[in-house]
Amino acid sequence: MNMEPNGVQQTDNALEETPTVTQRMSRQQVLTLISVASVNFSSMICYSILGPFFPYEIVQIGAKFMLVSGLFVSSGCTVLFGMLDRVPGTKMFIALCFIIRSIDAVGFAAAMTSSFAVSAKVFPNNIATVMGSLEVFTGLGLILGPPFGGLLYQSFGYELPFIILGCVLFLMVPFNMYILPNFEATPSKDSFLRLFTCPKTVLICFMIFTLSSGLGFLDATLSIFATEKFSMSPGYVGLLLLGVSLPYCLSSPFLGFVSDKFPFIRKWLMVLGGLATALGFCFLGPIPILHIQSQLWLLIFMLAIIGFSLGMTGIPTFPEILNCAYENGFEEGLSTLGLVSGLFGAVWSIGMFFGPTFGGFMTQTLNFEWAASIEGGIGFLASFLLGTYFLTERVQTNRPSQAIDGETPEERAPLLGQSSTDDDQTQYQ
């Protein structure tokens, strides 16, 4: 028990229970948040800024050359990034980090944009199946990267993980030069702006944005929440992240096959997957208004729901945007494929910037439970808008076939033995 200067007694427990969540952020916290936000912004804008014009370069210099050159640039930047610990001075170190990562982002954008376009060009009738199968390797990279890099770092230090990864990327250059065919294409008159102004495309892009922002939010906040709430060690937190990536890897090929086999359900896969993702985020904390106690098994289960529903939503988005482009008169060819892949990558990277930045700010201001619920609310809004659009589109499509001038199709059908020409003549007599 402590005695205050004014004579009022106060217990130690009362001092410990003084709330800190409602306090305003300090100047150092604000500056730190601005600093981290600038890192996310600079790294993501170097990729997303290329979306409006970079796909045109696929046609000018060739998709194969762009993919190979992008790999070459990324491999070199990765090796150089591993050498930065030898740079003297803090300012020089930070400046070179920004420069190398920015150049690496350009190489990554070149490789990924062209790889999406090449995949869609070679497999025009199985785009979703191919995309789903490729996502298995994306997930494996996310799963194996942290333990592999951590093991190399603990054993050999900072430089070796980047050098090995850079050498592996460099070996991919001659490999892809040998096996990839050359693709001929002519520049298209269609514009990136025209593609993005289609209402259906805008809504699907909003859905893609919510997916990537959700993943970015989990990357930035989940480990801190799990460590503080459940006293988990970093090793177990890494295993916890498998709750998202593993269901996504295992389900992506199946969802891609279903999407190609039954293309009419793609739109509803996106809507239902988005709703499931939103539900998963709302119960991740869970949302405080439900007064449900946060438990580890519930967190893991919701992460699995989010991982599976991400596949439901994400896999059909690329072929749906491509179909939307063709429905609006875009030419079939590598140029349109480049536009679609560039749009997909740009929107995805914007979400990856927004997720950790906004999510981190909301977690700092409120808490993880409310921040995850807000992230789920954004996903629910995107699903609701897209589902409403699909329902409206279906009603408008069926309406002309139901009645014309107050007559049903059966009433307008010619009588037995009467041709349509005779029926038209009778109409004008």
XYZ file of C-alpha atoms in Angstrom:
429
model
C 0.000 0.000 0.000
C 1.361 3.415 -1.029
C 0.667 6.848 0.466
C 0.092 9.629 -2.072
C 1.385 13.172 -1.340
C -2.153 14.379 -0.658
C -2.643 11.715 1.974
C -4.808 9.443 -0.128
C -3.919 5.795 0.128
C -3.675 3.756 -3.090
C -2.908 0.086 -3.457
C -0.291 -1.342 -5.774
C -3.004 -3.314 -7.607
C -4.838 -0.123 -8.379
C -1.716 1.287 -9.915
C -1.213 -1.809 -12.029
C -4.799 -1.759 -13.231
C -4.528 1.758 -14.636
C -5.755 1.478 -18.228
C -3.277 2.270 -20.953
C -5.319 1.339 -24.016
C -7.214 4.615 -24.023
C -4.106 6.786 -23.751
C -3.129 8.792 -26.799
C -0.100 7.663 -28.718
C 3.154 9.318 -27.766
C 5.240 11.305 -30.198
C 7.689 8.431 -30.528
C 4.865 5.996 -31.304
C 3.448 8.319 -33.957
C 6.834 8.772 -35.603
C 7.483 5.035 -35.484
C 4.117 4.372 -37.119
C 4.909 6.924 -39.829
C 8.304 5.327 -40.406
C 6.901 1.803 -40.758
C 4.100 3.085 -42.986
C 6.656 4.755 -45.240
C 8.517 1.445 -45.611
C 5.321 -0.389 -46.579
C 4.300 2.428 -48.887
C 7.616 2.673 -50.723
C 7.994 -1.072 -51.196
C 4.439 -1.566 -52.448
C 4.220 1.532 -54.637
C 7.306 0.389 -56.548
C 5.241 -2.618 -57.610
C 1.714 -1.205 -57.905
C 2.792 1.880 -59.872
C 3.694 -0.359 -62.796
C 0.169 -1.675 -63.321
C -1.188 0.956 -65.745
C 1.687 0.845 -68.238
C 3.914 -2.167 -67.562
C 1.689 -4.726 -69.349
C 2.204 -2.869 -72.633
C 5.916 -3.661 -72.409
C 5.083 -7.367 -72.535
C 3.932 -6.866 -76.092
C 6.859 -4.625 -77.017
C 9.752 -6.736 -75.721
C 8.095 -10.143 -75.298
C 6.663 -11.956 -72.294
C 9.533 -14.456 -72.172
C 12.227 -11.781 -72.097
C 10.353 -9.832 -69.414
C 9.987 -12.909 -67.209
C 13.636 -13.906 -67.559
C 14.952 -10.383 -67.068
C 12.741 -9.946 -64.008
C 14.207 -13.086 -62.473
C 17.723 -11.886 -63.246
C 17.138 -8.500 -61.592
C 15.546 -10.115 -58.525
C 18.415 -12.587 -58.134
C 21.010 -9.836 -58.250
C 19.110 -7.638 -55.792
C 18.688 -10.546 -53.393
C 22.430 -11.217 -53.310
C 23.175 -7.508 -52.869
C 20.684 -7.289 -50.026
C 22.660 -9.938 -48.197
C 25.792 -7.781 -48.426
C 24.255 -4.716 -46.780
C 25.522 -5.626 -43.318
C 28.983 -4.597 -44.527
C 27.854 -1.055 -45.361
C 29.320 1.489 -42.905
C 26.950 4.012 -41.411
C 23.251 3.844 -40.587
C 22.079 6.388 -43.164
C 23.915 4.666 -46.007
C 22.531 1.297 -44.899
C 18.919 2.556 -44.884
C 19.325 4.333 -48.231
C 20.738 1.240 -49.930
C 17.978 -0.901 -48.421
C 15.350 1.318 -50.041
C 17.164 1.453 -53.381
C 17.798 -2.289 -53.667
C 14.294 -3.259 -52.552
C 12.817 -0.774 -55.033
C 14.793 -2.260 -57.906
C 13.879 -5.735 -56.690
C 10.210 -4.726 -56.764
C 10.511 -3.792 -60.446
C 12.068 -7.165 -61.230
C 9.422 -8.962 -59.210
C 6.664 -7.052 -61.018
C 8.132 -7.965 -64.401
C 8.358 -11.653 -63.534
C 4.930 -11.958 -61.924
C 3.015 -9.906 -64.493
C 4.483 -11.842 -67.387
C 4.065 -15.199 -65.622
C 0.321 -14.634 -65.178
C -0.010 -13.584 -68.808
C 2.023 -16.556 -70.073
C 0.009 -19.029 -67.988
C -3.287 -17.666 -69.279
C -1.947 -17.678 -72.865
C -0.780 -21.298 -72.777
C -3.812 -22.596 -70.854
C -6.749 -20.488 -72.120
C -9.376 -23.105 -71.202
C -7.968 -24.027 -67.789
C -6.869 -20.722 -66.318
C -8.348 -21.263 -62.859
C -6.985 -24.816 -62.639
C -3.494 -23.648 -63.539
C -3.669 -20.691 -61.164
C -4.855 -22.951 -58.360
C -2.049 -25.426 -58.994
C 0.548 -22.656 -59.042
C -0.731 -21.342 -55.723
C 0.435 -24.608 -54.153
C 4.012 -23.584 -54.874
C 3.302 -20.051 -53.678
C 2.082 -21.472 -50.386
C 5.044 -23.818 -50.133
C 7.368 -20.863 -50.544
C 5.587 -19.040 -47.728
C 5.675 -22.146 -45.525
C 9.273 -23.196 -46.112
C 10.779 -19.704 -46.275
C 10.756 -18.786 -42.556
C 12.152 -22.063 -41.167
C 14.684 -22.396 -43.992
C 15.861 -18.819 -43.618
C 15.917 -19.045 -39.831
C 17.986 -22.219 -39.930
C 20.541 -20.711 -42.302
C 20.697 -17.510 -40.274
C 21.310 -19.323 -37.003
C 23.937 -21.555 -38.590
C 25.815 -19.204 -40.909
C 24.740 -15.627 -40.192
C 22.988 -12.875 -42.132
C 24.570 -13.108 -45.570
C 24.157 -16.760 -46.536
C 20.315 -16.966 -46.720
C 20.207 -14.146 -49.284
C 23.166 -15.459 -51.270
C 21.673 -18.952 -51.547
C 18.253 -17.622 -52.524
C 19.780 -15.251 -55.057
C 21.766 -18.086 -56.627
C 18.639 -20.244 -56.868
C 16.815 -17.400 -58.635
C 19.797 -16.937 -60.952
C 19.678 -20.623 -61.933
C 16.030 -20.113 -62.924
C 17.139 -17.683 -65.645
C 18.751 -20.189 -68.089
C 16.175 -22.801 -67.103
C 13.274 -20.570 -68.199
C 15.153 -19.345 -71.259
C 15.389 -22.953 -72.430
C 11.897 -24.289 -71.709
C 9.652 -21.251 -72.296
C 8.387 -20.734 -75.857
C 8.405 -17.370 -77.587
C 5.117 -15.503 -77.772
C 4.216 -13.155 -80.588
C 1.707 -10.385 -79.941
C 0.623 -7.076 -81.411
C -0.023 -3.959 -79.361
C -3.672 -3.441 -78.470
C -5.624 -0.195 -78.559
C -7.434 -1.120 -75.352
C -6.449 0.892 -72.300
C -5.904 0.067 -68.669
C -8.365 2.787 -67.663
C -11.113 1.305 -69.840
C -10.629 -2.080 -68.201
C -10.786 -0.635 -64.711
C -13.920 1.428 -65.354
C -16.067 -1.657 -65.951
C -18.333 -1.932 -62.861
C -17.857 -5.675 -62.566
C -14.088 -5.308 -62.749
C -14.093 -2.606 -60.078
C -16.086 -4.790 -57.675
C -13.849 -7.821 -58.271
C -10.797 -5.617 -57.707
C -12.324 -4.471 -54.426
C -12.652 -8.134 -53.484
C -8.990 -8.783 -54.378
C -8.034 -5.767 -52.299
C -9.803 -7.156 -49.218
C -8.028 -10.514 -49.609
C -4.530 -9.094 -49.788
C -5.198 -6.519 -47.064
C -6.432 -9.334 -44.808
C -3.234 -11.300 -45.359
C -1.149 -8.190 -44.748
C -3.084 -7.527 -41.557
C -2.367 -11.043 -40.264
C 1.315 -10.763 -41.117
C 1.632 -7.579 -39.077
C -0.539 -8.298 -36.041
C -1.224 -12.014 -35.545
C 2.143 -12.931 -34.056
C 1.969 -10.085 -31.526
C -1.582 -11.021 -30.529
C -0.777 -14.710 -30.133
C 2.342 -13.969 -28.115
C 0.586 -11.612 -25.718
C -2.723 -13.477 -25.441
C -1.553 -17.078 -25.273
C 2.133 -16.611 -24.271
C 3.267 -18.493 -27.374
C 6.915 -18.773 -28.340
C 8.071 -17.541 -31.769
C 8.387 -21.128 -32.987
C 4.778 -21.939 -32.176
C 3.644 -18.636 -33.684
C 5.293 -19.721 -36.933
C 3.329 -22.964 -36.811
C 0.186 -20.944 -36.115
C 0.618 -19.143 -39.435
C 0.319 -22.524 -41.138
C -3.353 -22.355 -40.228
C -3.843 -19.951 -43.133
C -1.296 -21.065 -45.725
C -1.786 -24.839 -45.444
C -5.584 -24.931 -46.106
C -5.048 -22.469 -48.941
C -2.354 -24.658 -50.542
C -4.338 -27.868 -50.240
C -7.626 -26.442 -51.518
C -6.385 -24.228 -54.373
C -5.997 -26.967 -57.050
C -9.438 -28.394 -56.277
C -11.086 -24.970 -56.296
C -9.362 -24.128 -59.566
C -10.623 -27.347 -61.153
C -14.175 -26.690 -59.951
C -13.980 -23.117 -61.231
C -12.991 -24.265 -64.730
C -15.347 -27.256 -64.781
C -18.369 -25.202 -63.704
C -17.655 -21.602 -64.783
C -21.195 -20.481 -63.933
C -20.467 -20.866 -60.202
C -17.293 -18.772 -60.210
C -19.130 -15.627 -59.213
C -20.845 -17.334 -56.310
C -17.584 -18.913 -55.174
C -16.190 -15.405 -54.869
C -19.214 -14.134 -52.941
C -19.459 -17.098 -50.561
C -15.696 -17.161 -50.053
C -15.688 -13.460 -49.245
C -18.478 -13.893 -46.711
C -16.649 -16.816 -45.096
C -13.444 -14.773 -44.917
C -15.314 -11.892 -43.292
C -16.858 -14.284 -40.773
C -13.441 -15.750 -39.993
C -11.967 -12.330 -39.230
C -14.913 -11.381 -37.025
C -14.441 -14.517 -34.900
C -10.653 -14.352 -34.964
C -10.564 -12.171 -31.861
C -13.484 -12.686 -31.566
C -15.438 -9.419 -31.940
C -15.945 -7.964 -28.435
C -19.704 -7.346 -28.770
C -20.292 -11.118 -28.810
C -18.637 -11.478 -25.383
C -16.946 -14.730 -26.440
C -13.728 -15.551 -24.672
C -10.696 -15.747 -26.937
C -9.403 -19.319 -27.112
C -6.518 -20.874 -29.000
C -8.587 -23.587 -30.692
C -11.046 -20.969 -31.966
C -8.198 -18.870 -33.350
C -6.715 -21.856 -35.208
C -10.118 -22.902 -36.551
C -10.862 -19.383 -37.845
C -7.433 -19.221 -39.491
C -8.238 -22.467 -41.322
C -11.594 -21.018 -42.427
C -9.850 -17.896 -43.702
C -7.240 -19.938 -45.577
C -9.821 -22.090 -47.349
C -12.137 -19.173 -48.134
C -9.249 -17.175 -49.574
C -8.911 -19.877 -52.198
C -12.655 -19.794 -52.905
C -12.502 -16.066 -53.510
C -9.078 -15.554 -55.027
C -8.794 -18.348 -57.577
C -11.812 -17.316 -59.754
C -10.948 -13.603 -59.801
C -8.411 -13.670 -62.653
C -10.585 -15.604 -65.153
C -13.633 -13.505 -64.186
C -11.807 -10.231 -64.891
C -10.566 -11.711 -68.166
C -14.105 -12.718 -69.165
C -15.318 -9.260 -68.258
C -12.677 -7.758 -70.539
C -13.737 -9.971 -73.450
C -17.414 -9.176 -72.833
C -16.585 -5.475 -73.160
C -14.885 -5.881 -76.528
C -11.231 -6.340 -75.558
C -9.176 -8.255 -78.089
C -8.191 -11.805 -77.230
C -4.437 -12.028 -77.013
C -1.334 -11.438 -74.957
C -1.959 -7.701 -74.729
C -5.251 -8.130 -72.870
C -3.744 -10.856 -70.709
C -0.996 -8.432 -69.742
C -3.553 -5.763 -68.835
C -5.485 -8.171 -66.627
C -2.379 -9.539 -64.917
C -1.054 -6.030 -64.344
C -4.356 -4.918 -62.836
C -4.477 -7.983 -60.594
C -0.939 -7.436 -59.326
C -1.413 -3.710 -58.751
C -4.607 -4.139 -56.727
C -3.077 -7.001 -54.738
C -0.019 -4.949 -53.785
C -2.177 -1.968 -52.759
C -4.067 -4.265 -50.396
C -0.792 -5.619 -49.012
C 0.182 -2.031 -48.188
C -3.174 -1.097 -46.694
C -3.568 -4.205 -44.528
C -0.552 -3.905 -42.206
C -0.640 -0.095 -42.163
C -4.331 0.384 -41.366
C -4.534 -2.820 -39.337
C -1.521 -1.880 -37.256
C -2.965 1.575 -36.591
C -6.346 0.151 -35.550
C -4.682 -2.438 -33.330
C -2.654 0.280 -31.650
C -5.672 2.561 -31.264
C -8.228 -0.081 -30.223
C -7.074 -3.694 -29.973
C -6.592 -6.767 -32.144
C -10.166 -7.969 -31.638
C -11.722 -4.769 -32.994
C -9.121 -4.383 -35.741
C -9.788 -7.919 -37.032
C -13.539 -7.264 -36.924
C -13.121 -4.067 -38.959
C -11.069 -6.016 -41.489
C -13.893 -8.553 -41.658
C -16.407 -5.760 -42.105
C -14.529 -4.474 -45.157
C -14.575 -7.988 -46.618
C -18.296 -8.315 -45.922
C -18.951 -5.018 -47.719
C -17.035 -6.203 -50.787
C -18.934 -9.514 -50.843
C -22.285 -7.802 -50.395
C -21.667 -5.334 -53.222
C -20.413 -8.042 -55.591
C -23.316 -10.371 -54.745
C -25.824 -7.550 -55.285
C -24.281 -6.812 -58.666
C -24.486 -10.460 -59.740
C -28.143 -10.708 -58.665
C -29.003 -7.488 -60.516
C -27.150 -8.720 -63.594
C -29.068 -11.993 -63.513
C -32.442 -10.241 -63.233
C -31.635 -7.913 -66.123
C -30.471 -10.834 -68.259
C -33.640 -12.857 -67.689
C -36.077 -9.957 -67.998
C -36.125 -9.574 -71.838
C -36.929 -13.262 -72.347
C -39.914 -13.185 -70.021
C -42.193 -10.768 -71.844
C -41.995 -8.397 -74.814
C -44.847 -5.894 -75.265
C -46.819 -7.718 -72.613
C -46.651 -11.083 -74.410
C -44.889 -14.187 -73.181
C -42.626 -16.164 -75.519
C -45.358 -18.834 -75.842
C -47.896 -16.229 -77.002
C -45.498 -14.891 -79.628
C -44.705 -18.347 -81.046
C -46.275 -18.977 -84.542
C -49.198 -21.378 -84.830
C -48.731 -24.859 -86.230
C -48.345 -24.648 -89.982
C -47.818 -20.882 -89.937
C -44.382 -19.531 -90.702
C -42.807 -16.613 -88.946
C -43.044 -14.582 -92.171
C -46.821 -15.094 -92.322
C -47.045 -14.098 -88.703
C -45.165 -10.861 -89.379
C -47.434 -10.062 -92.335
C -50.501 -10.649 -90.231
C -49.129 -8.309 -87.586
C -48.890 -5.384 -90.032
C -52.264 -5.898 -91.738
